Tab-separated table of C-alpha atoms in Angstrom:
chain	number	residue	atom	x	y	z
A	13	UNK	CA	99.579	79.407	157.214
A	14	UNK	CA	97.209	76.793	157.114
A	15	UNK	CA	93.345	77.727	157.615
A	16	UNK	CA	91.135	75.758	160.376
A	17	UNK	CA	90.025	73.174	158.071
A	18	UNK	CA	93.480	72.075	156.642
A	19	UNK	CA	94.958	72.464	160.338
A	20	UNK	CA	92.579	70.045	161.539
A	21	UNK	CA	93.035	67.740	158.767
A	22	UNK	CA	96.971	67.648	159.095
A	23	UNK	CA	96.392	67.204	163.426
A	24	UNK	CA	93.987	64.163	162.571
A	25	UNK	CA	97.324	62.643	160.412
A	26	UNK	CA	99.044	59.566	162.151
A	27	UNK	CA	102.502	60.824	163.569
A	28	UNK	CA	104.406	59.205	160.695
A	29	UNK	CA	102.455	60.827	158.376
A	30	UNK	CA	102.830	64.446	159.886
A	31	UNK	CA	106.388	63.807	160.764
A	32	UNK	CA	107.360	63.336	156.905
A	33	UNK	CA	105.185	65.856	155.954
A	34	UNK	CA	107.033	68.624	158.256
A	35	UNK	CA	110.544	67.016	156.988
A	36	UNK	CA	109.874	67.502	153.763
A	37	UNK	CA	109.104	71.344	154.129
A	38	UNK	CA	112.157	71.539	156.409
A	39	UNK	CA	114.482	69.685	154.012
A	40	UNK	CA	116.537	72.108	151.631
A	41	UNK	CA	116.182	71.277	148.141
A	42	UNK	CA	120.112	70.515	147.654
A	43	UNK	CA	120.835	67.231	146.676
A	44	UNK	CA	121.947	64.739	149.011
A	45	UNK	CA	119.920	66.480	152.655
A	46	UNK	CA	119.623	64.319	155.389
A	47	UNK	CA	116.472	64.499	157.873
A	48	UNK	CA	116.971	66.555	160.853
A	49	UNK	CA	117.004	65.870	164.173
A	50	UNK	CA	116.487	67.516	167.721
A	51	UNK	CA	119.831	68.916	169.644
A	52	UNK	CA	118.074	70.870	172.497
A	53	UNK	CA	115.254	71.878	173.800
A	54	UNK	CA	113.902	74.372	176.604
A	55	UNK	CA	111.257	76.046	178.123
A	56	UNK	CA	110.189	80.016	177.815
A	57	UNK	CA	107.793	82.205	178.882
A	58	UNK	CA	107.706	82.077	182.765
A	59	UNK	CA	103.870	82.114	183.954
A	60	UNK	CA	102.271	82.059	187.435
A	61	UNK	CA	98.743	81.098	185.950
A	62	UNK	CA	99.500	77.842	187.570
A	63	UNK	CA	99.715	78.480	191.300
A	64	UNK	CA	101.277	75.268	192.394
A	65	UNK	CA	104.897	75.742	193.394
A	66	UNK	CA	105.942	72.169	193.957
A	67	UNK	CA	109.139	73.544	192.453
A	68	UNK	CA	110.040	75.713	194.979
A	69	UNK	CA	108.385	78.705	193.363
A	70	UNK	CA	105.184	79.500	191.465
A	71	UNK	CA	106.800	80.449	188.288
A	72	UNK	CA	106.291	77.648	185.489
A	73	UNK	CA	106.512	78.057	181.542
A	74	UNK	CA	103.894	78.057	178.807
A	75	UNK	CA	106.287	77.573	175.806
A	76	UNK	CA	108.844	74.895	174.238
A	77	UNK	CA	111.025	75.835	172.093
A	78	UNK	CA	112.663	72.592	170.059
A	79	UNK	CA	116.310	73.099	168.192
A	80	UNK	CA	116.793	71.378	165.256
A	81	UNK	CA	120.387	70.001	163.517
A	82	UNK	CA	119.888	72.690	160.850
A	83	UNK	CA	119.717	75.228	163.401
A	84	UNK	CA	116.014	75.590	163.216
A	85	UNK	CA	113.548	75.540	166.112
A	86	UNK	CA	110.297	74.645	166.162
A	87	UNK	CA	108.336	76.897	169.109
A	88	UNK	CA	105.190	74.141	171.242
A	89	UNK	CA	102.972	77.138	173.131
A	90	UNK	CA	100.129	75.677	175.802
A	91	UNK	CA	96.609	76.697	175.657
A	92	UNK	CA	96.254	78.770	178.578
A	93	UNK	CA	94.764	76.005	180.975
A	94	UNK	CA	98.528	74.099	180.871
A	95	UNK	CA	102.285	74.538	181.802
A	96	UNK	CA	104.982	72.971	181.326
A	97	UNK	CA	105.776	72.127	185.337
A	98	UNK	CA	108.775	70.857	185.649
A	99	UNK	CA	112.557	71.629	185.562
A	100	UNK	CA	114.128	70.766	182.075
A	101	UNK	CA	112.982	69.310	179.687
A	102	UNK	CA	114.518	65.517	178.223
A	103	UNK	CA	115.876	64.682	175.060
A	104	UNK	CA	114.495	60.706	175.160
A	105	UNK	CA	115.070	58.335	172.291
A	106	UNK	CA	111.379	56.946	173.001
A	107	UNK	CA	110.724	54.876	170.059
A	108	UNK	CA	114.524	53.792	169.472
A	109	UNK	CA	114.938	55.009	166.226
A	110	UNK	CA	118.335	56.689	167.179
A	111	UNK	CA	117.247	60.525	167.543
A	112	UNK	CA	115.468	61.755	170.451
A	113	UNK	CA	111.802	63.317	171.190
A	114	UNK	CA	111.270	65.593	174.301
A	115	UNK	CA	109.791	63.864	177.195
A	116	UNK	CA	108.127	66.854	179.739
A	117	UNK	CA	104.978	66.961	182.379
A	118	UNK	CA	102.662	68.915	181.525
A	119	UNK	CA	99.461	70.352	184.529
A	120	UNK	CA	96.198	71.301	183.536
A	121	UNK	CA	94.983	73.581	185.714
A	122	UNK	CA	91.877	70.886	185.983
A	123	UNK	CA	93.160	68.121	186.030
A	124	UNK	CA	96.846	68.125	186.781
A	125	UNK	CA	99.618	66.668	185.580
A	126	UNK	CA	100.701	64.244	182.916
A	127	UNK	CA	103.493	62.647	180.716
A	128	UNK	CA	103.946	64.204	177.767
A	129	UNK	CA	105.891	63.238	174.771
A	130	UNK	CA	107.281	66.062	172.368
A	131	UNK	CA	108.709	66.099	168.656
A	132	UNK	CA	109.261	68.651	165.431
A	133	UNK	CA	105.358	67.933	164.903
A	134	UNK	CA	104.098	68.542	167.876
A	135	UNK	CA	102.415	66.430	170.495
A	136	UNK	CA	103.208	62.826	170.242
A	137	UNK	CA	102.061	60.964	173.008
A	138	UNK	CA	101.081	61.117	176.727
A	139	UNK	CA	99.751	59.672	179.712
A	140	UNK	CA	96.400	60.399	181.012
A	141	UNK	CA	96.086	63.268	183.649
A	142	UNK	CA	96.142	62.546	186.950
A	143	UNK	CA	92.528	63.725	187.351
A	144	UNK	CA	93.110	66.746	189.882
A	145	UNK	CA	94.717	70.172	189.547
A	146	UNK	CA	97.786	70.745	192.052
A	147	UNK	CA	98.635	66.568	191.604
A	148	UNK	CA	102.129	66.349	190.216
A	149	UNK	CA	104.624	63.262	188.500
A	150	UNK	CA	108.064	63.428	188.787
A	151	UNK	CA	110.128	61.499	185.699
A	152	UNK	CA	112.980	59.047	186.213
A	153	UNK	CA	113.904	58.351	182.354
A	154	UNK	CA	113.386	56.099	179.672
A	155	UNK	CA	115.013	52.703	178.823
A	156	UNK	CA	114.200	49.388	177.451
A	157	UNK	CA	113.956	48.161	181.227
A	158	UNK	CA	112.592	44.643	180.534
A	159	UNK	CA	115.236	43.792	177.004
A	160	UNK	CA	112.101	43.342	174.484
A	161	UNK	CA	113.072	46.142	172.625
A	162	UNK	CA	110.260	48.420	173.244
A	163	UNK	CA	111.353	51.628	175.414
A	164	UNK	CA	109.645	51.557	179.070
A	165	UNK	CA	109.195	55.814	180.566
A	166	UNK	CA	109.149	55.260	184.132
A	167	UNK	CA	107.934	58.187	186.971
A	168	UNK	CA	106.629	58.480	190.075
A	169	UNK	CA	103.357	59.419	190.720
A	170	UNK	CA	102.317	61.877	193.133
A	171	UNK	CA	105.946	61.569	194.999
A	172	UNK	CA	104.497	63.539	197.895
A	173	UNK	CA	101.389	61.689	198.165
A	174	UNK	CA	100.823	58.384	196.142
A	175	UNK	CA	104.642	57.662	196.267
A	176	UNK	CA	104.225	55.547	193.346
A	177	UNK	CA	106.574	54.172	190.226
A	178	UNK	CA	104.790	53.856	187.155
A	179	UNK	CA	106.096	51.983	183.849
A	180	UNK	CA	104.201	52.951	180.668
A	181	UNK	CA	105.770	51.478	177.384
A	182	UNK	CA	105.864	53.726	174.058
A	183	UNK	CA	104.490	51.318	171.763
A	184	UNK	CA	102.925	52.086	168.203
A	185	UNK	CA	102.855	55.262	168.412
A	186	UNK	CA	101.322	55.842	172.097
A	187	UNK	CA	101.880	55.181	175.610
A	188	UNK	CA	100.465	52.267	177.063
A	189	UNK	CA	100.320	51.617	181.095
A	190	UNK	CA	102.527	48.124	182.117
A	191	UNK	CA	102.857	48.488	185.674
A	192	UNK	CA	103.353	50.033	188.707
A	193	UNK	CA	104.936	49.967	192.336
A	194	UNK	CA	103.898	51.504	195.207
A	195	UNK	CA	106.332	52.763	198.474
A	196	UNK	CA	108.975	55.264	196.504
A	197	UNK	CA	109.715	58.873	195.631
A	198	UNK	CA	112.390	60.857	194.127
A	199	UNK	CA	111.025	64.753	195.208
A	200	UNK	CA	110.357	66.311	198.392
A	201	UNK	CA	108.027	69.391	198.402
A	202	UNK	CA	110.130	72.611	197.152
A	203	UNK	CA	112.965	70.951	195.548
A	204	UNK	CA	114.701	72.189	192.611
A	205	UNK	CA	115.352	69.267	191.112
A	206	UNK	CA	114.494	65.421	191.149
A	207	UNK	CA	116.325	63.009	192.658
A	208	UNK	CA	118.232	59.683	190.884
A	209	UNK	CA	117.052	58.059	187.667
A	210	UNK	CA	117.507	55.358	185.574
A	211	UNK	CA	121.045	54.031	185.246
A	212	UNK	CA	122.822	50.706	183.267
A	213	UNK	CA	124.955	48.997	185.302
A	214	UNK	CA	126.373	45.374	183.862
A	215	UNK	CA	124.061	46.382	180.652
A	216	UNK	CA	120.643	46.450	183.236
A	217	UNK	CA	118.828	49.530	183.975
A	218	UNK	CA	118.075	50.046	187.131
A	219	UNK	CA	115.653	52.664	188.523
A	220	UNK	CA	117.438	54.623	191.387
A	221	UNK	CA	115.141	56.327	193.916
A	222	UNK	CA	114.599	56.652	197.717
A	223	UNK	CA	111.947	54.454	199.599
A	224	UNK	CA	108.448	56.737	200.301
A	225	UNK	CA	110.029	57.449	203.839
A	226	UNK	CA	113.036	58.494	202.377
A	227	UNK	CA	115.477	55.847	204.578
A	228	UNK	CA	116.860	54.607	201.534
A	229	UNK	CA	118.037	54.535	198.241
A	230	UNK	CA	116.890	51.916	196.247
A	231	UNK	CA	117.990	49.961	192.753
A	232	UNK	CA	114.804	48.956	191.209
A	233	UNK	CA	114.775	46.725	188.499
A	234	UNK	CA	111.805	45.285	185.845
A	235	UNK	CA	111.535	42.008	184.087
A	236	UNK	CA	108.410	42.562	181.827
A	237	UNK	CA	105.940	40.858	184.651
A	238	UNK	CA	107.527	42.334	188.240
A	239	UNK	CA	109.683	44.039	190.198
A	240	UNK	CA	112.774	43.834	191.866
A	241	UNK	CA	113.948	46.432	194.095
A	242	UNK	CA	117.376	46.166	196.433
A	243	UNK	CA	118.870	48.946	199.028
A	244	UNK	CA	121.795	50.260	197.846
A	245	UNK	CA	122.311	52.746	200.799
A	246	UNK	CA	120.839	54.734	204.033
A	247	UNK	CA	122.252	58.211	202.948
A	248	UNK	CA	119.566	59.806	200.909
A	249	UNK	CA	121.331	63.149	199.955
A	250	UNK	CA	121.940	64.557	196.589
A	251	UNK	CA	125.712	63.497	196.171
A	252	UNK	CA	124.587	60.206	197.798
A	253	UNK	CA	121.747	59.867	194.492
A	254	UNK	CA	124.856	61.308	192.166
A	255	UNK	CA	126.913	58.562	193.308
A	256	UNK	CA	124.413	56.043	192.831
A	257	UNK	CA	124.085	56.658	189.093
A	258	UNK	CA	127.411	56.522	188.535
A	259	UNK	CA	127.328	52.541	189.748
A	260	UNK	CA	129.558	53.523	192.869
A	261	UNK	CA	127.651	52.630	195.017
């Protein structure tokens, strides 16, 4: 086990750095192993420390617990001050190399929630807090939503109160804020799950999600500079959303 100096000197590495570094202690010595890569992931140890229940209960989880291609796992616990608040977490190919990371929010009790980004070596990136505890972000997805190559996270901030879409763009090595777009949701207070997503329809993702008064469903799309955003129905309900990102609609 490493001591406190040594741990802080392999934390201050760049994520390359670490990430090769952990590979190389993972990689069997036979001749000819590959690199592994993340099949699953999911959350343990169910915690009320966090009394927010946007979820439809109080019960949250302090630990992630990545599975590797050779069957490994790699176990991400919280400091006490954070959960993990949200419903699953999401295997995301964020920097397009062909093998996902683990895209999750994460609340402080403080400061409340934020975007986080999740590999084999730990914490990669993530947005900044929201600011206040018992403020909450609700992800759509990831995509290259403007065709420059770079892979665009989009979410909605605060769908209960801001009702806002935000684009941040993983981009060497951290997040970085593009854009945002105010009038939408995809949650309503107590929900089990989040509504829509991003789809590809004709090769174009679209962000699906429901106008902030929930009248509609909506097809957003992003060019790099702006948005477009068309109706694509009145029926807001869950197989309505399902439908949706199947391009049915």
């Amino acid at each position: 086990m490493l001591n406190g100096a040594r741990r802080l000197s392999y934390c201050a590495l760049s994520r390359p750095i670490r990430r090769a570094l952990l590979i190389a202690c993972l990689l069997p010595l036979a001749h000819g192993a590959v690199a592994q890569t993340i099949t699953s992931a999911t959350y343990t140890d169910p915690t009320t420390r966090y009394a927010h229940g946007i979820l439809g209960d109080a019960i949250e989880h302090g630990v992630l617990v990545i599975k590797l291609s050779n069957a490994k796992t790699v176990t991400i616990t919280l400091p006490k001050s954070d959960v993990f608040e949200d419903t699953a977490p999401r295997l995301l190919d964020v920097d397009a190399d062909g093998s996902p990371e683990v895209v999750v929010v994460q609340s402080n009790a403080r400061l409340g929630a934020k975007l986080a980004i999740y590999d084999e070596t730990g914490l990669v990136a993530a947005t900044p807090n929201i600011g206040r505890p018992n403020r909450w972000l609700a992800p759509l997805g990831a995509a290259d939503l403007d065709g420059d190559g770079l892979i665009e996270l989009a979410y909605i901030d605060r769908p209960h109160l801001a009702k806002t879409l935000m684009i941040w763009r993983f981009e060497g090595g951290e997040l970085r804020f593009v854009s945002e777009l105010a009038g939408y949701t995809n949650h309503r207070i107590g929900e089990r799950d989040i509504a829509g997503g991003i789809r590809s329809c004709n090769g174009r993702p679209e962000m699906i999600v429901a106008r902030a008064d929930w009248s509609e469903i909506a097809a957003i799309t992003f060019d790099g500079i702006g948005f477009v955003a068309k109706t694509i129905g009145q029926d807001t309900s869950r197989p309505a959303f399902a439908t949706a990102m199947t391009c049915n609609d």
